[in-house]
Coordinates of C-alpha atoms in Angstrom, one line a residue:
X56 CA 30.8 -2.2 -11.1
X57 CA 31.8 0.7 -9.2
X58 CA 32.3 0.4 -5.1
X59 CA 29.6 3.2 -4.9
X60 CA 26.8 0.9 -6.6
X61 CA 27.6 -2.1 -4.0
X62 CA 25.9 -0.1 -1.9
X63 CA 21.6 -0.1 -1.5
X64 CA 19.3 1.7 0.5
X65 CA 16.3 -0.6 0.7
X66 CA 13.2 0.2 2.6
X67 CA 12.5 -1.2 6.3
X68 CA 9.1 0.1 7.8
X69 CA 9.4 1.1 11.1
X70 CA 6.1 2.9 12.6
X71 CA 5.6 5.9 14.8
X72 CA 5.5 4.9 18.2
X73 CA 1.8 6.7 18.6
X74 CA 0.1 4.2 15.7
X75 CA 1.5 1.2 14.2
X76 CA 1.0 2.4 10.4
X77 CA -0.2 5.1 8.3
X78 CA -2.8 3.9 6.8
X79 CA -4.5 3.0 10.4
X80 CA -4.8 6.6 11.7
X81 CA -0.8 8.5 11.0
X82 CA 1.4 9.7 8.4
X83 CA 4.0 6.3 8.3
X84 CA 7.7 6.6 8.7
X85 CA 10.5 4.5 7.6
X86 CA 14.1 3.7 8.1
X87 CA 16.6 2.4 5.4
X88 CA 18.6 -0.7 5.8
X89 CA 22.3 -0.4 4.3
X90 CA 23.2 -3.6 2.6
X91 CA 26.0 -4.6 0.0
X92 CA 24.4 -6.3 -3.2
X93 CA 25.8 -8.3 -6.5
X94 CA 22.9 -7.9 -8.9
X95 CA 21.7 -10.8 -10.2
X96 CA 19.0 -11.1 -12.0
X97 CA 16.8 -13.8 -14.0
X98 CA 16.3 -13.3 -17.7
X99 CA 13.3 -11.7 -18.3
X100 CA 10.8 -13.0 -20.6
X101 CA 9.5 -10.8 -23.6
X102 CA 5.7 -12.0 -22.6
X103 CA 2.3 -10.9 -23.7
X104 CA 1.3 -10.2 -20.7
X105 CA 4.1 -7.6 -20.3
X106 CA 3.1 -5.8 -24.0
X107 CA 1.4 -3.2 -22.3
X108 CA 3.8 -0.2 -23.6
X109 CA 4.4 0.1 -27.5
X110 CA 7.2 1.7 -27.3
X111 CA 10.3 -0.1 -25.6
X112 CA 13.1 2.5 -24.5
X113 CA 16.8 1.8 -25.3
X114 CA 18.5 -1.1 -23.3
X115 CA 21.2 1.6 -22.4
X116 CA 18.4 4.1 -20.7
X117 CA 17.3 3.4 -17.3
X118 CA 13.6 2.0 -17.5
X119 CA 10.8 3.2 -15.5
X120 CA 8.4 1.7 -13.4
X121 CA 5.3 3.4 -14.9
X122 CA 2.6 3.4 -12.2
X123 CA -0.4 4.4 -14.8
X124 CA -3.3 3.1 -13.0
X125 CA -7.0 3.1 -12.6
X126 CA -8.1 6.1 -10.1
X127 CA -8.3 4.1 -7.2
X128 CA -11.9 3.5 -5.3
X129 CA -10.6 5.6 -2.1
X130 CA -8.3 8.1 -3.8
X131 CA -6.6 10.2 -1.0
X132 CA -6.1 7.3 1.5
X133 CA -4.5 7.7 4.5
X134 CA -1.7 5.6 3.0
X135 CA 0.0 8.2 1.2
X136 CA 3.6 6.8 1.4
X137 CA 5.0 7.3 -2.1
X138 CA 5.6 4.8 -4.1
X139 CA 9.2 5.1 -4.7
X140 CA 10.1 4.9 -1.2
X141 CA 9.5 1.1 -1.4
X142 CA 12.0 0.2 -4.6
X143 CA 12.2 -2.8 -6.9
X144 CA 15.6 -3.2 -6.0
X145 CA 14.7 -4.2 -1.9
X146 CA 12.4 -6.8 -3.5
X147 CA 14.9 -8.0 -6.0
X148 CA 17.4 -8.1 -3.0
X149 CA 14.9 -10.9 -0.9
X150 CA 14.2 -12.8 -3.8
X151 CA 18.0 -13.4 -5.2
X152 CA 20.2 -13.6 -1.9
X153 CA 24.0 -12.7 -1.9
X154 CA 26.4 -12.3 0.7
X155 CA 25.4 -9.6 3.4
X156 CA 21.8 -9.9 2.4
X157 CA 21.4 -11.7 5.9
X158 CA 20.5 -9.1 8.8
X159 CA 19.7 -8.9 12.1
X160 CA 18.7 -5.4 13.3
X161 CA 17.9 -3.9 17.0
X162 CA 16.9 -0.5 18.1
X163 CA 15.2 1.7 20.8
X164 CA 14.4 5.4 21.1
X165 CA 11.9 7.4 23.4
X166 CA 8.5 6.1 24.6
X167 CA 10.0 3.0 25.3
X168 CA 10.5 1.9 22.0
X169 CA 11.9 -1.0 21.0
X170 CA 12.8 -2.8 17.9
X171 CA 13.8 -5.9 17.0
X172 CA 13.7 -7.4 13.2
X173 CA 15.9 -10.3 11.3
X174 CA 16.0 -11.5 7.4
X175 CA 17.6 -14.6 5.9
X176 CA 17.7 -15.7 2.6
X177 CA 19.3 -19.1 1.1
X178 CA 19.7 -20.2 -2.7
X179 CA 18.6 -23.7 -1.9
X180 CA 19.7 -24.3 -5.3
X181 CA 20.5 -22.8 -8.8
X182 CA 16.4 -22.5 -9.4
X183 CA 15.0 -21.8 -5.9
X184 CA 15.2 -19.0 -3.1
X185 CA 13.7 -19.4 0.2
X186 CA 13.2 -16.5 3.0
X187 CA 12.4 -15.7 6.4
X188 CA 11.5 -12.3 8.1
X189 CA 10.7 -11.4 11.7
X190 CA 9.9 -8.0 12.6
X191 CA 8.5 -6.5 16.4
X192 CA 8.0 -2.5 17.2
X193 CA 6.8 -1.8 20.2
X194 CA 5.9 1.2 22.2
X195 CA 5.2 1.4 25.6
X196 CA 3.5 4.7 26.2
X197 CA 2.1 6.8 23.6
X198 CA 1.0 10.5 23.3
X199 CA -1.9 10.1 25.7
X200 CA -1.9 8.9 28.8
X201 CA 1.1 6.8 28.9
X202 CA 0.5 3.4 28.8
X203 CA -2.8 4.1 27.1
X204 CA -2.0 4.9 24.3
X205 CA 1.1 2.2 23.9
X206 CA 1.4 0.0 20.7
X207 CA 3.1 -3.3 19.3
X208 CA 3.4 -5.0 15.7
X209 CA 4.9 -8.0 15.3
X210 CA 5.2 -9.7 11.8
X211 CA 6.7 -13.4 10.6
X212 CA 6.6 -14.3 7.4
X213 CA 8.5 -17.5 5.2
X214 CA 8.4 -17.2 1.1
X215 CA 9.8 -19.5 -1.6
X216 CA 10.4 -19.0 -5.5
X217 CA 10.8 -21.7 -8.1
X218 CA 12.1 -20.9 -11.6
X219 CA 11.6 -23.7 -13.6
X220 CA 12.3 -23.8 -17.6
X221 CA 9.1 -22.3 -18.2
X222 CA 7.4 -20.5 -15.5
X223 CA 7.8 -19.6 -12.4
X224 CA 6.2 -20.5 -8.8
X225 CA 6.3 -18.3 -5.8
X226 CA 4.3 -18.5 -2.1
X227 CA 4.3 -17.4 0.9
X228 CA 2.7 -17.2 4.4
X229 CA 2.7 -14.7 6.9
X230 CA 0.9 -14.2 10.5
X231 CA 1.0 -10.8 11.5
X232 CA -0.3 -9.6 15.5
X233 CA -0.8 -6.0 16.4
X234 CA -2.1 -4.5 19.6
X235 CA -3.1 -1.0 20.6
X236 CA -5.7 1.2 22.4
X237 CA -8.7 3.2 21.8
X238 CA -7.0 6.1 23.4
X239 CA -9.7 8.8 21.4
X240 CA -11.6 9.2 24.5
X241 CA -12.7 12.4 26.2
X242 CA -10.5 13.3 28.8
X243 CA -11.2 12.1 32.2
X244 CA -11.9 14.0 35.5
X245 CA -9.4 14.0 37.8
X246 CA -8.3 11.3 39.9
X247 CA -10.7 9.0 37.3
X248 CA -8.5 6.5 35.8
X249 CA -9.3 4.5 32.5
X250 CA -9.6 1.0 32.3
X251 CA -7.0 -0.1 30.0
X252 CA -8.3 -3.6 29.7
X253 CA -11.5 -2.2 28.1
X254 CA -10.0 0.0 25.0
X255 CA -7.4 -2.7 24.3
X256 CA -8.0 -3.9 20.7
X257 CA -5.5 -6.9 18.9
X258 CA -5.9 -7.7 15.5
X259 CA -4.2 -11.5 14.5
X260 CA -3.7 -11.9 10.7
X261 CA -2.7 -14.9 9.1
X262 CA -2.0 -15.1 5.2
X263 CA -1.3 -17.6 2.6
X264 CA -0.5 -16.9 -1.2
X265 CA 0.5 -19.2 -4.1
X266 CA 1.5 -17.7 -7.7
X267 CA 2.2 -19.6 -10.9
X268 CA 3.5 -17.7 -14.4
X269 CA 4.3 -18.4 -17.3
X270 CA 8.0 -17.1 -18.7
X271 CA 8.3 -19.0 -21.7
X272 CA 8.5 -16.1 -24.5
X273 CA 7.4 -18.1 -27.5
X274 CA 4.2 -20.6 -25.6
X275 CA 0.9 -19.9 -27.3
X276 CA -0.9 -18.4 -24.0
X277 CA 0.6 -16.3 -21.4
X278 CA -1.0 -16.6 -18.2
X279 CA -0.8 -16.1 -14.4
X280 CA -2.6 -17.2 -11.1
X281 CA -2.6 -16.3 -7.6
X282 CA -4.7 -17.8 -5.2
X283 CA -4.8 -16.2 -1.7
X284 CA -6.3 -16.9 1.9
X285 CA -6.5 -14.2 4.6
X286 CA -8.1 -14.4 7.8
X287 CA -8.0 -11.8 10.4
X288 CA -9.8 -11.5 14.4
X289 CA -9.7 -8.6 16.6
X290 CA -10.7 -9.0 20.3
X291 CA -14.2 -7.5 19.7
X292 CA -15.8 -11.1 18.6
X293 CA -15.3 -9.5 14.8
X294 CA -13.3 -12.2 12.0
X295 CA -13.4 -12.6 8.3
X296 CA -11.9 -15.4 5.9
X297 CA -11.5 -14.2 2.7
X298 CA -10.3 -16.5 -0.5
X299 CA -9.4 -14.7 -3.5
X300 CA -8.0 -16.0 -6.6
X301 CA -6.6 -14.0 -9.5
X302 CA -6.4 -15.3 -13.7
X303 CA -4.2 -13.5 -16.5
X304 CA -4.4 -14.6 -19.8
X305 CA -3.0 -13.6 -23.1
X306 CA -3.4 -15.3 -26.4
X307 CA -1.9 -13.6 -29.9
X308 CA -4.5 -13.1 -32.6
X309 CA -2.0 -11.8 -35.5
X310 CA 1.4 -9.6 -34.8
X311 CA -0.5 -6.8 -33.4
X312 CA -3.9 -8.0 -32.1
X313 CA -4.0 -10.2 -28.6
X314 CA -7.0 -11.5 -27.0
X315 CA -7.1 -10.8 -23.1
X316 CA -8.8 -12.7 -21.1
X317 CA -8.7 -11.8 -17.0
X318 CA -10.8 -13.2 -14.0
X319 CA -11.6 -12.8 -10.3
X320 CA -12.9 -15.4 -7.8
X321 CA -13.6 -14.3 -4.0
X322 CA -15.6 -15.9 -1.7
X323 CA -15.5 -14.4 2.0
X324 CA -17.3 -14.8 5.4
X325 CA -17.3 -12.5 8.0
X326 CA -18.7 -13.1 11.5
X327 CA -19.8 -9.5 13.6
X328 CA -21.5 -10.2 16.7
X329 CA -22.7 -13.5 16.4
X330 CA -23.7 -13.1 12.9
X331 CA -22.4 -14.2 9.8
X332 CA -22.1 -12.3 6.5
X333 CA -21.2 -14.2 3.1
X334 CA -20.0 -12.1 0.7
X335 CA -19.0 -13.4 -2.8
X336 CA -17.5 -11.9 -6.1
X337 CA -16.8 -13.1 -9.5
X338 CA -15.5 -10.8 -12.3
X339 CA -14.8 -11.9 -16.0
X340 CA -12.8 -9.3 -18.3
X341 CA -12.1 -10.6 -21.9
X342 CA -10.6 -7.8 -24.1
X343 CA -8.8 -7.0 -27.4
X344 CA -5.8 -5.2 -27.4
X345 CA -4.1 -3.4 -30.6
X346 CA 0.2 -2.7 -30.0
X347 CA 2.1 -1.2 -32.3
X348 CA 5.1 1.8 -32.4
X349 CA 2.9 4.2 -32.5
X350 CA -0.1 3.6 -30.2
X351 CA -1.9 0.5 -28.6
X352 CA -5.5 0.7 -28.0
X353 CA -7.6 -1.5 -25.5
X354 CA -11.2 -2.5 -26.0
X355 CA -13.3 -4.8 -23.4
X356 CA -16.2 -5.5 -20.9
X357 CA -15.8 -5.9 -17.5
X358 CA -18.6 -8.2 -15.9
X359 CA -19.2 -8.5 -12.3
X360 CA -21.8 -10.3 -10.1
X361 CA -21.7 -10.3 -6.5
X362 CA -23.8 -11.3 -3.5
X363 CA -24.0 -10.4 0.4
X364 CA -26.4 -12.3 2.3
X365 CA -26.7 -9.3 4.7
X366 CA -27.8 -7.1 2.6
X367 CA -29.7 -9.0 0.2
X368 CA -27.7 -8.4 -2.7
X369 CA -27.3 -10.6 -5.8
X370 CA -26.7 -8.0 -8.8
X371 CA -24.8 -8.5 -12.2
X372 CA -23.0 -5.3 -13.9
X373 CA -21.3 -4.7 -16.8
X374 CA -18.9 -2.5 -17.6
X375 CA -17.3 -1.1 -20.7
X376 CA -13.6 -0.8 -21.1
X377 CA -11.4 1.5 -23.4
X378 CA -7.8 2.2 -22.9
X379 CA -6.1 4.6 -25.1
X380 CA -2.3 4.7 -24.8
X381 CA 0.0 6.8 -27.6
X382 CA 3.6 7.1 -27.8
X383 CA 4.0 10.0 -30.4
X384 CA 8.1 9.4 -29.8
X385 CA 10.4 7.9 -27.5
X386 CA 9.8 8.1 -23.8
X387 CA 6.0 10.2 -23.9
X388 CA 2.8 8.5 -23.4
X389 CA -0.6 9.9 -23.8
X390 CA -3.3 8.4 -22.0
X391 CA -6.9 8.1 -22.4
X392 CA -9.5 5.7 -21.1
X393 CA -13.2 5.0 -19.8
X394 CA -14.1 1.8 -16.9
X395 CA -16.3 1.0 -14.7
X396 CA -15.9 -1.9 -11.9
X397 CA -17.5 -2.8 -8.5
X398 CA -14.8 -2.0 -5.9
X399 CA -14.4 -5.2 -3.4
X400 CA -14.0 -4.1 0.4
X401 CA -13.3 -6.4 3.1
X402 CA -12.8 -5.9 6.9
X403 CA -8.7 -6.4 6.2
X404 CA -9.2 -3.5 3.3
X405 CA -11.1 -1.4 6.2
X406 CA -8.7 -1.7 9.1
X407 CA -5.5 -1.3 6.9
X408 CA -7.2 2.0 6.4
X409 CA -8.5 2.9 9.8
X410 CA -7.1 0.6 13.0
X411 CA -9.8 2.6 14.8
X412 CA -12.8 0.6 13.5
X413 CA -15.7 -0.1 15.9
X414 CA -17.4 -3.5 16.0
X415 CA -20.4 -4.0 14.0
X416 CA -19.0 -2.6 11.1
X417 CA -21.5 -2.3 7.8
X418 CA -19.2 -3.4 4.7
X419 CA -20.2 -3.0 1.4
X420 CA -19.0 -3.3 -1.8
X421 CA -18.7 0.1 -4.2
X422 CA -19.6 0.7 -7.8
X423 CA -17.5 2.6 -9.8
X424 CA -20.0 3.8 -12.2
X425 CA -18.3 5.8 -14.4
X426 CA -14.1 6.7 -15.1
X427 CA -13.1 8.7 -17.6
X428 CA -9.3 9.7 -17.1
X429 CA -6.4 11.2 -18.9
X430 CA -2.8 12.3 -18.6
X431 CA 0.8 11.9 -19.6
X432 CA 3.9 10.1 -18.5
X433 CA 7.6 10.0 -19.7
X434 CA 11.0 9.9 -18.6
X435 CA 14.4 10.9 -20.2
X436 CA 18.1 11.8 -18.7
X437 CA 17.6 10.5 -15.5
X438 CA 13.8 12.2 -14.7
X439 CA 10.3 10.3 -15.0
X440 CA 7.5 12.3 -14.8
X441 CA 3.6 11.5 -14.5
X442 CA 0.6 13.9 -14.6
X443 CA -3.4 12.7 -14.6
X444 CA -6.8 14.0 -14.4
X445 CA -9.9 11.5 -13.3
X446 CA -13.5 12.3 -13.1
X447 CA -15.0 9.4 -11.4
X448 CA -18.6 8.5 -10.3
X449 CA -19.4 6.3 -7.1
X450 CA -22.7 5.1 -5.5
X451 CA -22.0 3.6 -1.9
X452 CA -18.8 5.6 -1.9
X453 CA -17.7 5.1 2.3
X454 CA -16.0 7.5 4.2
X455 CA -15.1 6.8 8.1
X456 CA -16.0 8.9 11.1
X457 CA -16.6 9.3 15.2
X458 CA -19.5 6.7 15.6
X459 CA -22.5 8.4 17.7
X460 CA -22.3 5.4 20.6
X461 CA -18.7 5.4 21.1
X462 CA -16.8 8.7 19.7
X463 CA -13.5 6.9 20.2
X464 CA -13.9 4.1 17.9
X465 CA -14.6 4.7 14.1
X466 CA -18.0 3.7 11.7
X467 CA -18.1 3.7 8.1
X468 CA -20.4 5.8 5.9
X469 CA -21.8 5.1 2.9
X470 CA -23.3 7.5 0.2
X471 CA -26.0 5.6 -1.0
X472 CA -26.8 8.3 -4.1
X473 CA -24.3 8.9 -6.3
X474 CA -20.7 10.7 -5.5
X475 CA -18.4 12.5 -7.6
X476 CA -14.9 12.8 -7.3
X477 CA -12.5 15.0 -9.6
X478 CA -8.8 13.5 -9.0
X479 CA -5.6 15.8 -10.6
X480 CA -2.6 14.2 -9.4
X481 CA 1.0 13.9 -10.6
X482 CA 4.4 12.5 -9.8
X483 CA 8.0 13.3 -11.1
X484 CA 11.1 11.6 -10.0
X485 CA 15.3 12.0 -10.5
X486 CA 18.0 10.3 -10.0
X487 CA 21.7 10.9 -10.5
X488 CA 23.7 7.6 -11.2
X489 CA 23.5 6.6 -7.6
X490 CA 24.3 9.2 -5.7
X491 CA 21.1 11.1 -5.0
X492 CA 17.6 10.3 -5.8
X493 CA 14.5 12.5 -5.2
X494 CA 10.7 12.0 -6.1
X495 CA 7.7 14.2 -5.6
X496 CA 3.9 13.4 -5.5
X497 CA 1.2 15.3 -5.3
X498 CA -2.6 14.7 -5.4
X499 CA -5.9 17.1 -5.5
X500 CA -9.0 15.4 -4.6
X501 CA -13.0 17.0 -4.6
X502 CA -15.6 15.2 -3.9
X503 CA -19.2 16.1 -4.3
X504 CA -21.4 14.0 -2.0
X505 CA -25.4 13.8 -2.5
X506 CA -26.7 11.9 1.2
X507 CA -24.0 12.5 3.7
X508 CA -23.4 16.4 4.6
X509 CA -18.9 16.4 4.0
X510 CA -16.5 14.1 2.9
X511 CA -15.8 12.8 6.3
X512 CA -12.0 12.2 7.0
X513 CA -10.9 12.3 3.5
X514 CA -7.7 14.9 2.4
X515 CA -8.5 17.6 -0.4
X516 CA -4.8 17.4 -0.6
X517 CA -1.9 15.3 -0.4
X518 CA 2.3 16.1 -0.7
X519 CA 4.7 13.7 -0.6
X520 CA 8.5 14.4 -1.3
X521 CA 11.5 11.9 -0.7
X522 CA 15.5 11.9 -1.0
X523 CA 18.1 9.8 -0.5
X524 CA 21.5 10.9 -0.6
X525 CA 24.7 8.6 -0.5
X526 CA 27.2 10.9 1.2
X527 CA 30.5 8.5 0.7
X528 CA 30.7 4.8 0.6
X529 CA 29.7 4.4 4.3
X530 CA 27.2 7.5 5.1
X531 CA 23.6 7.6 3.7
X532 CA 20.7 10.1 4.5
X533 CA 17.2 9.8 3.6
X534 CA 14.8 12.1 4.2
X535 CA 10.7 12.2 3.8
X536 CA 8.2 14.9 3.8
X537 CA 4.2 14.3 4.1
X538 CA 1.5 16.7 4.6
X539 CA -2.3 16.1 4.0
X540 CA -4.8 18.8 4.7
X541 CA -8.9 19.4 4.2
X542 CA -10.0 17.0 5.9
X543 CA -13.0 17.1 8.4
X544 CA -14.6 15.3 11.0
X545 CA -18.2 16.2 13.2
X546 CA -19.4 14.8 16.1
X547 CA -22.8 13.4 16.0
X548 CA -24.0 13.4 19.3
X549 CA -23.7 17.3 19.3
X550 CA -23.5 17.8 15.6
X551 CA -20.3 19.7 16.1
X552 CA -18.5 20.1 12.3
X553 CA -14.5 20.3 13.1
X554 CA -11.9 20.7 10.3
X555 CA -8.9 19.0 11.2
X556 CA -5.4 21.1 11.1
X557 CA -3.1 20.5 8.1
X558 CA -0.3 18.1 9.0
X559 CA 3.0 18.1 8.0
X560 CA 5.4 15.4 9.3
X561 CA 8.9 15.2 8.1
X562 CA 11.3 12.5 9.1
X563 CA 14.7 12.2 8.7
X564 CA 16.7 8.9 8.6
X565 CA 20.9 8.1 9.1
X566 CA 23.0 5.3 8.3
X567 CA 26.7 5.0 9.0
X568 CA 28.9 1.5 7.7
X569 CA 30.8 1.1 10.9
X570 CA 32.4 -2.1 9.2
X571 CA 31.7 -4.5 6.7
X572 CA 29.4 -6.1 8.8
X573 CA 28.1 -3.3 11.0
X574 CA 26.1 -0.8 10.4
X575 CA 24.5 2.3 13.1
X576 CA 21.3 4.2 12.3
X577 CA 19.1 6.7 13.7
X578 CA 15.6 7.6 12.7
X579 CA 13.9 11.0 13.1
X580 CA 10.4 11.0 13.0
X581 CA 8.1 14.3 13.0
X582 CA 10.8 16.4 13.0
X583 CA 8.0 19.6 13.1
X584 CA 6.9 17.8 16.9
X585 CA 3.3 18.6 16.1
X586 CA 0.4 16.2 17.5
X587 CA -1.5 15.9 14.9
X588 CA -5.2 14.1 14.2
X589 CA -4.8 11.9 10.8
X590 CA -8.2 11.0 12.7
X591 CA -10.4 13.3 15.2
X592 CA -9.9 12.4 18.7
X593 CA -6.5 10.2 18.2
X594 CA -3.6 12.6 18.6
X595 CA 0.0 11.1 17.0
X596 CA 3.2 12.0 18.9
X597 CA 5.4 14.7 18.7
X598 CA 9.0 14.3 17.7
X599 CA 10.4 10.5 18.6
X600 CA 13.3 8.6 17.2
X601 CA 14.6 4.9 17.3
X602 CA 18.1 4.2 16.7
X603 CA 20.9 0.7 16.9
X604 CA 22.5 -1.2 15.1
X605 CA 22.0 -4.0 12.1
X606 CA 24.7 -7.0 11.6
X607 CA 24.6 -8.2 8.1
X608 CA 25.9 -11.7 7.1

């Protein structure tokens, strides 16, 4: 292995000091840890569940991580961090320690920012890896009124993985505390002072998960479960405990046919002032799927039943499902498909999209009546490339906006008739051996609403474009460009329709091997210094950086 490719740029989140992440109310930023990594990796087993692609490239060409999925219920989130940024290789790194994959890391930059993170990883034998992560950002004044507008995360987390002859075990649990304020409000008189005390909002999120596969090549079924519990509590008297588990299944019919059978438990209570909403959802998706060179073709019903005691719902749907996927030659796929599903959303799903969230807060589930998709995706001498146009059809589609009580905290809104939404997205990446890698993502999104007047707070339009660039064997520059634009909010206690400015936000980040052990960096964020609203009323900050150092062991 050449010296160059000891070297890895794995992703570390670090936030804007206005807003902890993106998809609560900003464009996110990141910075890139420098660390020094042996691969090693287990054998990977030739599974059913894994036959998903008929046509396997060449062991000598780079593979790629196809990210082919289902439109999404929400498509132009706020979280529009590509998916690259995050690679398979940081994961990898956590799960199979080596030496220097230890680190402790501190850092500070303007608005009193400070940063504080650690990871160790031990082999505690041949089979097993165990972990342990401690993150804190903190900010102590913000873009509005100082202190008013400070922030802090703070995130532990412990995982384990088992590889036993057969299958593997993994868990985790993690307790995540973030507190900020509901700095939206109108500006204040002169010489009249906010109480701090009363827009102070802290979310405390605690999570356990527990996976078992299979990864014997040759066993009869092919399955895999993950059973999860989250719970999360804000300081407005709002909580949910949510227990989901997850079931994989593949059994071979002949050569070419396998029988799929998948299936989704969640039951979930969430209290809201003083009252208690349980929510519940099972889902049972056997299908039939045909692989060979040439094309694989997927045929099945999805079934779902859920219930709310708060809004009186106990329905059954059923959906059809056809997947169409054809390889006319190496490295192209054609894609081609119909679903339907009822999209699950929790109070967790809702604040990890919008941190400005008001109490008493309506959820409700979303049917996806109707997808009908199609596109392309290949990759060859070093570029992978995806393009894909959705037509989907929603009924209780939500959007967030202002609420009419308090216009600095957030409501959801629901279109109870039926909404359409026309999705043309793509995404194309390339990479030269390790030496510079650069992906591009871009996503066009119209909706056509029947019972609310706009789609309120959702982008038409979404950019995304990352680099990373390995300068010599000790200096590495990343760099990431965002914009999002069409998107508009109204206030309803005058009716006032406002269409939010485009945003662009570019960030730059720098890492310099000072030794073998030390590293320096330096973050950029929001290069352009504009003070944007991801969210009406909740300006981000202008141009801010975080820098220090990392000690790896």
């Amino acid at each position: 292995m050449k010296p160059i490719k000891r070297y890895l740029l794995s992703t570390v989140m670090v936030c804007t000091a206005a807003a902890t992440y993106a998809q609560r109310g900003e464009i996110e930023s990141q910075t890139y840890e420098i660390l020094k990594e042996k691969s090693i990796e287990f054998p990977k087993a030739d599974r059913l569940l894994d036959k998903v692609q008929p046509a396997a490239a060449k062991t000598e060409q780079s593979k790629v991580n196809y990210r082919f999925n289902d439109v999404k219920m929400a498509p132009g989130s706020p979280t529009i961090v590509p998916s690259v940024a995050v690679s398979s290789d940081e994961k990898e790194r956590k799960e199979l320690p080596e030496p220097l994959n230890n680190y402790i890391k501190l850092g500070a930059g303007n608005f009193s920012r400070f940063l504080g993170e650690a990871f160790i990883s031990s082999r505690t034998s041949e089979d097993m890896v165990a972990t342990g992560e401690i993150k804190h950002l903190s900010a102590g004044t913000g873009p509005v009124d100082g202190k008013n507008s400070a922030n802090s995360n703070s995130l532990f987390r412990v995982g384990a993985k088992y590889l036993g002859a057969s299958f593997k075990l993994d868990g985790g649990i993690e307790y995540e505390r973030k507190n900020y304020y509901f700095y939206g409000y109108q500006k204040q008189p002169e010489g009249v002072s906010v109480d701090r005390d009363s827009i102070r909002q802290t979310l405390n999120r605690f999570g356990v998960k527990l996976g078992l596969e299979n990864t014997e090549p040759n066993s009869l079924i092919d399955y895999k479960v993950v059973t999860m519990l989250n719970t999360i509590k804000d300081r407005y008297s709002s909580s949910e405990v949510d227990w989901g588990t997850n079931l994989q299944t593949s059994l071979p019919v002949t050569e070419k046919i396998y029988a799929i059978f998948d299936a989704d438990a969640y039951v979930s209570q969430r209290v809201d002032l003083d009252k208690t909403y349980n929510r519940n959802m099972f889902r049972v998706k056997p299908s039939f799927k045909y692989a060979d060179e040439l094309f694989s073709l997927t045929v099945g019903l999805n079934v779902v039943n859920e219930t709310d005691n708060g809004l009186d719902v106990n329905r059954t749907r059923a959906f059809p499902v056809v997947d169409l996927d054809v390889a006319p030659f190496q490295g192209l796929h054609i894609k081609a498909g119909y679903n339907g599903d009822i999209v699950r959303n929790t109070l967790r799903s809702f604040l990890s999209e919008n941190q400005w969230l008001g109490p008493n807060l309506l959820v409700a589930n979303t049917i996806k009546n109707s997808d009908i998709y199609a596109g392309i995706k290949g990759e060859g001498n070093g570029l992978n490339y995806e393009a894909k146009v959705a037509f989907t059809g929603y009924k209780n589609f939500y959007f967030f906006n202002n609420s009419l009580s308090d216009t600095s905290k957030f409501s959801a809104i629901y279109d109870s008739g039926k909404t359409n939404v026309l999705t043309i997205s793509g995404e194309a990446g390339y990479q030269v051996n390790d030496l510079f890698n650069t992906s591009v993502k871009a996503s066009f999104n119209d909706y056509s609403v029947t019972n609310i007047e706009e789609p309120w707070h959702r982008p038409k339009f979404n950019f995304s474009w990352f680099n990373a660039l390995t300068i010599s064997k000790k200096l590495f520059i990343t760099s990431e460009l965002y914009t999002l634009s069409g998107m508009k909010g109204v206030n309803f206690r005058t009716g006032e329709v406002r269409k939010l400015k485009a945003i662009a936000d570019l960030n730059l980040k720098i890492d310099y091997l000072l030794t073998r052990n030390f590293s320096a960096f330096v973050n950029i964020n929001n290069i352009f210094g504009k003070e944007y609203e991801r969210y009406m009323n909740y300006r981000q900050q202008g141009l801010n950086f975080v820098g220090g150092l990392s000690f790896s062991f």
